[in-house]
């Protein structure tokens, strides 16, 4: 689908309280390229109090799902949306975005769904709660213990998004909140709300999410914030000024509603003092600055606004940028020969021009002018050519460190020492992203340590990572997106850290058996269940947390130690040298630690074929006391937790991972070693598995 095949006038509706709310009257939006009417938008008929109440009530269905169930739904949703991406690209073009710009927004946003689905399946339990951290022993006898649990907040995640990334900005907030078990109410910026609305319309039509998991308000926010309650959360992306106003909203303050802000910031990139024009890092720096200026027409909260350049390279960098920017073609982003489209609106263009005028009070323009327009309307469209300024007195100037031109504008700052470069970077008073371009590792270390306290993310770019690096301005699901100070003081993404933001952390204190029952995660000291049936003869479905086996005893002999040393080649003196061992810390020869693990396996394994298919791994190994010749050991093996595995393509046997706590004790009953064993165990096929013929295909 192309822009020419879209409806004459889009009428994006709000989806609240389980139904669509359309309003024929409202604000008329113009396309960014030709200035033609493209959409009518309004939220006048939305009852915000009812919408929030509906989300809290309907959200109970989401909370009743486990992390893994929500992850499967998120993965299926990502696949569903990817199949419908063409219409999103067509709509995105109307906002002034090129195909490359839209790829970051659309497929980057959908990719975030896949990323969070994978992280939840890999790192979270198949439960409605998340045990957080280790069990703490609170009494000397071990009968009183405590552990933290994370549980979903019983409110609505209100997500207020900026205009520049209507798809990614929505999905990168929705994914972690949904995984956490919180329903979302999304409020996109009006200028590009018609793109977000189409994605939400497809999400609702998919039927993949529980009703109430996602609501949408396309117009103004009305009195939305007045109806927030203590269990709700707010996530905001936009200007620093708006964030400052919203965080002190009387209702947010009175009810202590968590408020997470990701605001625009004056992000800096530093060209290392050691770099010469002949080195690859010089060209990398010039290309990165030009790319950040022109990608999304500079409308990125992570874009480079300030570039610190060694004083003797200012002219060389300016010339390099002039050559690089001369390659940038401006015009209708629907054309294949256009590399930079328009700003989102004429109003936005005029705001940038106004800020640019203020910047010239303390900086001089070195690159500007109007290039040939390849399609689009120069006046009615929101086009603005790239502009580069130089601030000759950066240490005493104020405007270039405080005013952000949210468009294709960058200011170069000359510097003479690394201390000055760090000082200039910090003048931004907190940034989402920063970059350092150098191949000198000492220089990179000094700059990273100097800039780290005022940045949310730092990229060190050089010849070694040039091909793989994702760029200065590209947030990744696995890494923090946010920053201190002016950048909002918040944090998004960062892997499962964003999931935590939507959960309440509660400390639970109990006896070990009760805590095991609550968490379904074995706590040392809890009651165990011993059976005549060996636990390795039980399927995944039959094994229960707390099932345990106490093995027979085995006395360690000198022959055991000598044979193990010969088999492995480990002739460390503490094991085989009588004199050396006597003078060592143990005062005698001791068995190899890995012999103890091997001997324990020999005692607890049931060797015949059965439901246990393989050893999947070993974790948390600790050797506590030495075991010498003549000591007697035995092992207790206890089911600690169970993790169902999804079947992969080509697999024919459904399986799960069983984690066992292994405790090796000596003849005095003292713990000599402890570790967790992971086994792959066959399970029964269930409703989440593909049909047998599909799995084998």
XYZ file of C-alpha atoms in Angstrom:
697
model
C 0.000 0.000 0.000
C 1.239 3.514 -0.861
C 0.150 6.958 0.364
C -1.837 7.440 -2.845
C -4.071 4.452 -2.022
C -4.928 5.596 1.514
C -8.387 7.001 2.346
C -8.884 10.716 1.551
C -9.172 11.736 5.197
C -8.219 9.553 8.133
C -10.385 9.635 11.238
C -8.405 7.913 13.993
C -10.627 6.909 16.900
C -9.977 6.233 20.557
C -10.386 2.698 21.916
C -11.498 2.810 25.554
C -13.735 0.732 27.807
C -13.887 -2.042 25.247
C -15.166 -0.037 22.250
C -14.128 2.481 19.610
C -15.079 6.135 20.102
C -15.077 8.180 16.880
C -15.714 11.920 16.732
C -16.477 13.482 13.318
C -15.298 16.896 14.495
C -11.893 17.814 15.809
C -8.391 19.009 14.988
C -7.379 18.741 11.326
C -3.889 17.344 10.803
C -1.859 18.128 7.681
C 0.608 15.801 6.032
C 4.198 16.912 6.537
C 5.239 16.725 2.899
C 2.602 18.644 0.911
C 0.578 20.283 3.669
C -2.644 18.571 2.660
C -5.337 17.591 5.189
C -4.695 14.005 6.225
C -6.671 13.328 9.419
C -9.240 14.635 11.884
C -8.525 13.858 15.510
C -10.368 14.375 18.800
C -10.970 12.746 22.186
C -13.907 14.875 23.356
C -16.233 11.914 23.915
C -13.825 9.939 26.093
C -14.694 9.453 29.765
C -11.210 9.201 31.249
C -12.349 8.192 34.720
C -14.348 5.341 33.233
C -11.451 4.309 30.983
C -9.065 4.018 33.926
C -11.622 2.160 36.029
C -12.231 -0.230 33.137
C -8.514 -0.874 32.770
C -8.098 -1.647 36.455
C -11.024 -4.089 36.408
C -10.346 -5.743 33.051
C -6.645 -5.819 33.851
C -7.284 -8.579 36.376
C -7.359 -10.993 33.426
C -3.860 -9.906 32.443
C -2.601 -10.304 36.015
C -3.972 -13.848 36.177
C -1.750 -14.890 33.286
C 1.776 -16.070 33.949
C 4.851 -14.348 32.550
C 5.231 -17.123 29.980
C 1.619 -16.901 28.838
C 1.987 -13.171 28.335
C 5.288 -13.733 26.524
C 3.664 -16.167 24.081
C 0.919 -13.653 23.364
C 3.486 -10.897 22.805
C 5.490 -13.058 20.415
C 2.358 -13.980 18.447
C 1.385 -10.308 18.330
C 4.789 -9.371 16.921
C 4.358 -11.892 14.122
C 0.818 -10.645 13.442
C 1.895 -6.992 13.200
C 4.926 -7.759 11.052
C 2.606 -9.291 8.467
C 0.703 -5.978 8.288
C 3.616 -3.550 8.281
C 3.064 -2.220 4.734
C 0.128 -0.049 5.785
C 2.170 1.346 8.673
C 4.944 2.336 6.246
C 2.429 4.093 3.988
C 1.003 6.095 6.883
C 4.458 6.882 8.241
C 5.413 8.546 4.961
C 2.725 11.165 5.583
C 4.578 12.206 8.757
C 7.681 13.092 6.723
C 9.584 9.885 7.490
C 11.696 8.087 4.889
C 11.643 4.309 4.514
C 14.769 4.075 6.657
C 13.240 6.328 9.328
C 10.085 4.231 9.314
C 12.040 0.977 9.560
C 13.465 2.124 12.912
C 9.998 3.105 14.100
C 7.910 0.213 12.773
C 10.140 -2.835 12.660
C 12.187 -1.556 15.592
C 8.995 -1.275 17.613
C 7.728 -4.717 16.620
C 11.183 -6.125 17.291
C 10.888 -4.864 20.866
C 7.863 -7.132 21.320
C 9.968 -10.123 20.257
C 12.824 -9.046 22.520
C 10.645 -8.836 25.632
C 8.842 -12.060 24.783
C 12.189 -13.868 24.583
C 13.567 -12.274 27.752
C 10.465 -13.211 29.742
C 10.505 -16.815 28.546
C 14.231 -17.121 29.197
C 14.659 -15.296 32.501
C 11.302 -15.185 34.285
C 9.400 -18.025 35.985
C 6.174 -19.437 34.574
C 4.329 -17.751 37.424
C 2.280 -14.626 38.129
C 4.989 -13.339 40.478
C 8.749 -12.946 40.283
C 10.968 -14.118 43.185
C 13.552 -11.373 43.505
C 16.962 -12.126 44.919
C 18.023 -14.880 47.278
C 16.318 -16.230 50.373
C 17.550 -14.400 53.469
C 18.059 -16.366 56.677
C 16.566 -14.262 59.476
C 17.120 -16.550 62.478
C 20.001 -18.613 63.832
C 18.124 -21.914 63.630
C 16.989 -21.452 60.039
C 13.271 -21.604 60.856
C 12.642 -17.947 59.978
C 13.477 -16.732 56.479
C 12.507 -13.955 54.091
C 12.456 -13.234 50.387
C 11.348 -10.435 48.093
C 8.625 -10.998 45.512
C 7.619 -8.775 42.615
C 3.880 -8.725 41.850
C 1.935 -6.709 39.246
C 0.574 -3.364 40.331
C -3.231 -3.462 40.228
C -3.613 -0.306 38.193
C -3.189 1.052 34.668
C 0.073 2.037 32.980
C -0.665 5.421 31.387
C 1.796 5.929 28.546
C 2.125 9.403 27.010
C 4.226 9.324 23.850
C 6.014 11.815 21.608
C 5.263 12.456 17.935
C 8.532 11.271 16.445
C 8.169 7.485 16.857
C 4.439 6.649 16.958
C 4.990 2.869 16.712
C 8.275 2.242 18.528
C 7.448 4.790 21.225
C 4.187 2.974 21.939
C 5.409 -0.611 21.764
C 8.617 -0.080 23.770
C 6.446 1.021 26.701
C 3.647 -1.471 26.145
C 5.873 -4.579 25.948
C 7.381 -4.420 29.472
C 4.119 -3.278 31.071
C 2.221 -6.172 29.501
C 4.899 -8.687 30.519
C 4.626 -7.296 34.062
C 0.858 -7.867 34.036
C -0.300 -4.247 33.830
C -2.836 -3.044 31.241
C -1.869 0.063 29.253
C -3.679 3.231 28.280
C -1.723 4.784 25.427
C -1.839 8.506 24.652
C 0.108 9.220 21.423
C 1.018 12.736 20.326
C -1.754 14.142 18.080
C 0.527 14.907 15.096
C 1.158 11.229 14.328
C -1.645 9.553 16.267
C -3.168 8.123 13.078
C -0.138 5.820 12.704
C -0.406 4.578 16.299
C -4.176 4.158 15.927
C -3.801 1.856 12.941
C -1.395 -0.369 14.862
C -3.732 -0.491 17.865
C -6.674 -1.232 15.590
C -4.799 -4.275 14.294
C -3.796 -5.335 17.812
C -7.422 -5.276 18.953
C -8.584 -7.092 15.811
C -5.988 -9.833 16.357
C -7.719 -11.064 19.511
C -4.311 -12.109 20.836
C -4.480 -9.965 23.971
C -7.035 -10.115 26.789
C -9.686 -7.407 26.531
C -8.624 -4.404 28.559
C -4.908 -5.030 28.098
C -4.631 -2.016 25.774
C -6.625 1.197 25.450
C -5.932 4.185 23.198
C -6.736 7.897 23.406
C -5.951 9.670 20.134
C -6.785 13.279 21.003
C -6.035 15.533 23.946
C -5.449 14.150 27.463
C -8.410 15.978 28.994
C -8.634 15.337 32.733
C -6.893 11.952 32.492
C -4.302 12.672 35.194
C -6.990 13.830 37.636
C -8.327 10.268 37.877
C -5.078 8.408 38.552
C -4.878 6.246 41.666
C -2.040 4.873 43.764
C -1.679 1.613 41.820
C -1.368 3.381 38.444
C 1.917 4.427 36.837
C 2.732 7.103 34.269
C 5.422 6.908 31.603
C 6.064 10.090 29.619
C 8.182 10.839 26.565
C 8.425 14.422 25.331
C 9.960 17.777 26.123
C 11.800 18.435 29.369
C 9.486 21.382 30.054
C 6.327 19.277 29.738
C 7.842 16.521 31.883
C 8.609 19.078 34.596
C 4.997 20.244 34.600
C 3.433 16.783 34.606
C 5.535 15.334 37.416
C 4.151 17.960 39.825
C 0.520 17.446 38.812
C -1.391 17.698 42.134
C -2.990 14.263 41.821
C 0.302 12.561 40.899
C 1.970 14.161 43.917
C -0.923 13.546 46.321
C -1.255 9.861 45.417
C 2.498 9.166 44.965
C 1.877 7.852 41.465
C 5.170 6.613 39.967
C 6.155 8.958 37.135
C 8.852 7.952 34.660
C 10.058 10.606 32.225
C 12.210 10.273 29.133
C 12.792 13.820 27.888
C 14.678 15.372 25.020
C 18.268 16.250 25.827
C 21.285 18.022 24.390
C 23.210 14.847 23.610
C 26.916 15.143 22.903
C 29.435 13.307 20.768
C 33.159 13.699 21.453
C 35.875 13.232 18.851
C 38.948 12.030 20.723
C 41.892 14.370 21.140
C 44.227 11.709 19.739
C 42.326 11.254 16.461
C 43.900 12.519 13.216
C 42.083 13.174 9.910
C 43.824 10.156 8.375
C 42.442 7.691 10.908
C 39.178 5.760 10.387
C 37.717 7.310 13.536
C 37.700 10.767 11.942
C 35.473 9.614 9.072
C 33.339 7.612 11.502
C 32.717 10.729 13.585
C 31.755 12.874 10.601
C 29.397 10.231 9.227
C 27.781 9.639 12.632
C 27.134 13.345 13.205
C 25.644 13.701 9.710
C 23.506 10.583 10.152
C 22.166 11.761 13.501
C 21.364 15.184 12.040
C 19.387 13.824 9.103
C 17.806 10.611 10.428
C 14.131 11.363 11.111
C 15.055 14.933 10.046
C 16.840 15.293 13.371
C 13.632 14.668 15.344
C 15.097 12.159 17.788
C 15.429 12.661 21.517
C 18.774 10.832 21.297
C 20.175 12.762 18.297
C 23.549 14.505 18.494
C 22.949 18.192 19.255
C 26.455 19.093 20.428
C 29.697 17.790 18.909
C 32.986 18.315 20.791
C 35.912 18.561 18.378
C 39.626 19.163 19.089
C 40.257 22.829 18.276
C 42.779 22.082 15.566
C 40.234 19.869 13.742
C 37.240 22.233 13.667
C 37.826 23.265 10.056
C 38.530 19.693 8.939
C 35.355 18.396 10.600
C 33.322 21.270 9.113
C 34.630 20.443 5.637
C 33.891 16.760 6.202
C 30.320 17.514 7.273
C 29.849 19.801 4.275
C 30.824 16.954 1.946
C 28.695 14.404 3.808
C 25.599 16.611 3.997
C 25.892 17.463 0.291
C 24.969 13.812 -0.374
C 21.690 14.188 1.539
C 18.732 14.625 -0.799
C 15.676 16.380 0.619
C 12.082 15.871 -0.467
C 9.102 13.530 -0.600
C 10.087 10.507 1.538
C 7.968 8.235 -0.676
C 10.648 8.623 -3.374
C 13.539 6.180 -3.415
C 16.072 8.947 -4.176
C 15.219 10.981 -1.056
C 17.373 10.513 2.047
C 15.749 13.076 4.359
C 12.085 13.940 4.617
C 10.196 16.726 6.343
C 9.706 17.650 9.957
C 6.398 16.498 11.400
C 4.594 19.806 10.825
C 5.058 23.390 9.697
C 4.581 24.454 13.319
C 7.461 22.218 14.354
C 9.630 23.654 11.582
C 8.932 27.182 12.795
C 9.819 26.212 16.355
C 13.165 24.879 15.135
C 13.792 28.026 13.119
C 13.039 30.133 16.185
C 15.486 28.157 18.331
C 18.082 28.305 15.573
C 17.799 32.077 15.527
C 18.443 32.196 19.289
C 21.486 29.930 18.928
C 23.120 32.361 16.491
C 23.539 34.820 19.365
C 26.469 32.684 20.612
C 27.318 30.518 17.600
C 27.985 31.136 13.917
C 26.369 29.240 11.065
C 28.936 27.432 8.905
C 26.674 25.137 6.845
C 23.143 26.031 5.727
C 21.073 26.930 2.661
C 18.210 25.478 0.691
C 18.969 22.458 -1.473
C 16.891 21.235 -4.395
C 13.625 19.680 -3.228
C 12.847 16.286 -4.771
C 9.089 16.333 -4.453
C 7.019 17.907 -1.692
C 6.091 21.537 -1.147
C 8.789 23.863 0.201
C 6.321 26.233 1.912
C 3.292 24.107 2.759
C 5.454 21.144 3.669
C 7.674 21.143 6.757
C 11.096 20.970 5.117
C 14.250 22.320 6.729
C 17.775 21.874 5.381
C 20.563 20.633 7.677
C 22.343 23.403 9.570
C 25.722 23.308 11.317
C 26.937 25.959 13.750
C 30.235 26.538 15.553
C 30.375 27.954 19.075
C 33.847 29.510 19.393
C 33.620 30.115 23.167
C 31.880 26.970 24.416
C 33.072 27.172 28.022
C 31.456 30.575 28.560
C 28.440 30.276 26.233
C 25.063 29.282 27.669
C 22.473 29.062 24.879
C 24.038 26.163 22.932
C 24.050 24.112 26.151
C 20.434 24.942 26.998
C 18.466 25.384 23.761
C 17.526 22.357 21.705
C 16.610 22.795 18.063
C 14.601 19.577 17.592
C 15.511 19.150 13.949
C 18.513 18.751 11.603
C 20.770 21.100 13.583
C 24.102 20.505 15.343
C 26.599 22.809 17.030
C 30.349 22.130 17.010
C 32.376 22.991 20.134
C 36.187 23.275 19.934
C 38.120 21.933 22.948
C 41.780 21.620 23.950
C 41.859 18.999 26.730
C 39.896 15.928 27.752
C 38.880 17.719 30.954
C 37.347 20.474 28.826
C 35.528 17.905 26.661
C 34.008 16.316 29.772
C 33.052 19.718 31.157
C 31.294 20.636 27.901
C 29.435 17.322 27.776
C 28.195 17.862 31.333
C 26.927 21.336 30.472
C 23.904 19.584 28.955
C 22.785 18.876 32.559
C 21.892 15.262 31.836
C 21.596 13.391 28.552
C 19.952 10.276 27.193
C 22.917 9.307 25.039
C 26.500 10.275 24.393
C 29.212 8.954 22.132
C 32.999 8.940 22.130
C 34.897 8.346 18.910
C 38.474 7.223 19.494
C 40.729 4.188 19.164
C 42.830 5.235 22.164
C 41.576 3.090 25.050
C 43.138 5.276 27.730
C 41.381 8.276 26.238
C 38.117 6.340 25.949
C 38.327 5.285 29.602
C 38.918 8.836 30.811
C 36.013 10.192 28.773
C 33.597 7.406 29.779
C 34.376 7.805 33.467
C 34.111 11.576 33.171
C 30.766 11.560 31.337
C 29.072 8.542 32.934
C 27.366 10.358 35.820
C 25.368 12.606 33.476
C 24.429 10.101 30.756
C 22.025 7.197 30.419
C 23.981 5.459 27.666
C 27.467 5.903 26.196
C 28.732 4.529 22.876
C 32.471 4.177 22.267
C 32.852 4.052 18.492
C 36.003 3.019 16.658
C 37.282 0.952 13.739
C 36.759 -2.327 15.582
C 32.995 -2.018 16.129
C 32.197 0.241 13.157
C 30.446 -2.488 11.150
C 28.305 -3.844 13.982
C 27.545 -0.808 16.101
C 23.928 0.372 16.080
C 24.721 4.081 16.251
C 24.745 6.942 18.725
C 20.995 7.499 18.685
C 19.589 3.964 18.646
C 18.096 2.700 21.931
C 18.159 -1.083 22.319
C 15.677 -3.213 24.306
C 18.497 -4.786 26.310
C 20.049 -1.491 27.450
C 18.904 1.467 29.501
C 17.028 4.240 27.709
C 16.778 7.314 29.888
C 19.063 9.714 31.626
C 19.549 11.965 34.654
C 18.728 15.619 35.012
C 17.325 17.346 31.947
C 16.838 13.942 30.274
C 14.002 13.284 32.719
C 15.666 11.244 35.436
C 13.825 8.135 34.278
C 14.652 4.777 32.765
C 12.961 2.704 30.077
C 13.935 -0.567 28.403
C 17.098 -1.973 29.959
C 15.845 -5.526 29.573
C 13.748 -6.725 32.468
C 14.457 -3.568 34.482
C 11.520 -1.962 32.673
C 9.282 -4.841 33.798
C 10.219 -4.174 37.428
C 8.965 -0.596 37.116
C 5.421 -1.945 36.715
C 5.573 -4.266 39.728
C 5.441 -3.900 43.494
C 8.279 -5.358 45.559
C 7.104 -6.999 48.753
C 9.198 -8.724 51.419
C 7.625 -11.987 52.596
C 8.748 -13.482 55.928
C 7.824 -17.038 56.927
C 9.184 -20.449 57.844
C 10.978 -22.290 54.989
C 8.109 -24.695 54.242
C 5.505 -21.942 54.055
C 7.741 -19.764 51.899
C 8.316 -22.742 49.598
C 4.552 -23.235 49.297
C 4.000 -19.544 48.512
C 6.780 -19.183 45.942
C 6.782 -22.739 44.549
C 10.556 -22.395 44.767
C 12.310 -24.698 47.251
C 13.781 -22.945 50.291
C 16.585 -24.723 52.198
C 15.249 -26.058 55.468
C 11.765 -26.679 54.109
C 10.033 -30.031 54.440
C 10.849 -32.486 51.663
C 8.931 -35.395 50.157
C 10.720 -38.716 49.815
C 9.220 -41.465 47.650
C 10.036 -45.060 46.852
C 10.039 -43.965 43.217
C 13.377 -42.433 42.263
C 12.840 -38.783 41.197
C 14.656 -39.449 37.902
C 11.945 -42.006 37.068
C 9.276 -39.278 37.171
C 8.176 -37.157 34.240
C 8.215 -33.372 34.322
C 4.499 -33.376 35.127
C 4.905 -35.867 37.998
C 7.853 -34.187 39.728
C 6.853 -31.710 42.423
C 8.893 -28.982 44.107
C 10.253 -30.517 47.315
C 10.611 -34.063 45.943
C 13.874 -35.326 47.397
C 16.344 -38.192 47.400
C 18.914 -38.927 50.122
C 21.614 -41.164 48.678
C 23.690 -43.939 50.185
C 27.097 -43.098 51.686
C 30.517 -43.333 50.089
C 33.897 -43.224 51.835
C 36.627 -41.395 49.906
C 39.830 -43.398 49.482
C 43.347 -42.559 48.395
C 42.695 -44.620 45.271
C 39.767 -42.355 44.397
C 42.016 -39.297 44.516
C 44.904 -40.886 42.605
C 42.645 -42.324 39.914
C 40.828 -39.007 39.443
C 44.151 -37.178 39.141
C 45.299 -39.675 36.521
C 42.036 -39.472 34.592
C 41.868 -35.656 34.498
C 45.550 -34.703 34.606
C 44.870 -32.542 37.673
C 47.917 -33.255 39.872
C 47.571 -30.168 42.062
C 49.732 -30.623 45.168
C 46.804 -30.442 47.616
C 45.525 -33.707 46.126
C 48.630 -35.795 45.367
C 51.646 -34.360 47.285
C 51.618 -35.627 50.875
C 54.297 -33.203 52.116
C 53.042 -30.195 50.184
C 49.464 -30.820 51.274
C 50.503 -31.128 54.931
C 52.151 -27.697 54.683
C 49.153 -26.194 52.869
C 45.977 -24.617 54.238
C 44.184 -27.963 54.712
C 47.001 -29.769 56.575
C 46.313 -32.996 54.651
C 45.596 -34.300 51.171
C 42.037 -33.575 50.046
C 39.817 -34.813 47.269
C 39.346 -32.793 44.091
C 36.219 -30.679 44.223
C 35.122 -32.007 40.856
C 35.599 -35.553 42.113
C 32.997 -34.785 44.775
C 30.533 -33.608 42.121
C 31.228 -36.686 40.007
C 30.896 -39.009 42.978
C 27.636 -37.333 43.977
C 26.250 -37.847 40.460
C 27.176 -41.495 40.720
C 25.187 -41.731 43.939
C 22.001 -39.963 42.840
C 21.680 -40.841 39.145
C 19.248 -43.523 38.046
C 21.173 -44.938 35.052
C 18.437 -46.652 33.039
C 16.642 -44.821 30.194
C 13.690 -42.787 31.441
C 12.071 -39.365 31.386
C 15.310 -37.567 32.302
C 16.920 -36.949 28.913
C 20.043 -34.897 29.592
C 22.067 -32.829 32.027
C 21.225 -29.237 31.071
C 23.742 -27.383 33.217
C 25.207 -26.719 36.645
C 24.967 -23.432 38.563
C 25.884 -21.791 41.875
C 28.624 -24.241 42.790
C 30.296 -23.621 46.149
C 32.879 -25.788 47.960
C 32.483 -25.159 51.689
C 34.598 -27.738 53.590
C 37.456 -29.984 52.386
C 36.975 -33.734 52.100
C 40.002 -35.900 52.830
C 40.954 -39.544 52.666
C 38.671 -41.544 54.940
C 35.864 -38.994 55.013
C 32.388 -40.242 54.115
C 29.998 -38.274 51.916
C 26.375 -38.514 50.874
C 24.099 -36.274 48.806
C 20.595 -34.924 49.132
C 18.976 -34.016 45.825
C 15.804 -31.876 46.024
C 13.581 -30.468 43.293
C 14.001 -26.699 43.544
C 11.872 -25.429 40.635
C 10.394 -26.450 37.281
C 10.525 -24.542 33.990
C 8.390 -25.605 31.027
C 10.172 -25.308 27.655
C 8.431 -24.418 24.420
C 9.005 -26.862 21.592
C 11.274 -25.613 18.821
C 10.958 -26.378 15.153
C 12.107 -29.944 14.520
C 11.664 -31.123 18.108
C 9.399 -34.131 18.603
C 9.508 -34.563 22.393
C 8.074 -31.875 24.675
C 10.358 -31.149 27.603
C 10.878 -29.017 30.659
C 13.865 -28.086 32.795
C 13.938 -29.290 36.396
C 16.348 -27.517 38.720
C 17.645 -29.633 41.593
C 19.399 -28.434 44.710
C 22.304 -30.734 45.502
C 23.837 -30.756 48.982
C 26.883 -32.932 49.732
C 27.502 -33.564 53.426
C 30.224 -35.401 55.350
C 30.009 -37.971 58.133
C 29.391 -35.197 60.673
C 26.396 -33.940 58.700
C 28.343 -30.805 57.720
C 27.748 -29.250 54.310
C 30.847 -29.659 52.146
C 29.475 -28.566 48.749
C 26.252 -27.213 47.281
C 25.149 -26.539 43.709
C 22.130 -26.545 41.419
C 21.739 -29.114 38.649
C 19.515 -28.544 35.625
C 18.052 -31.599 33.913
C 16.035 -31.810 30.712
C 12.960 -33.913 31.469
C 10.259 -35.199 29.173
C 6.751 -33.833 29.763
C 3.275 -34.449 28.415
C 2.139 -32.491 25.365
C -0.122 -29.546 26.270
C -2.258 -26.915 24.585
C 0.708 -24.606 23.949
C 2.552 -27.230 21.881
C 2.207 -27.412 18.096
C 0.509 -30.481 16.615
C 2.921 -33.439 16.250
C 3.148 -33.153 12.459
C 3.970 -29.408 12.740
C 6.709 -29.990 15.313
C 8.345 -32.604 13.098
C 8.206 -30.477 9.958
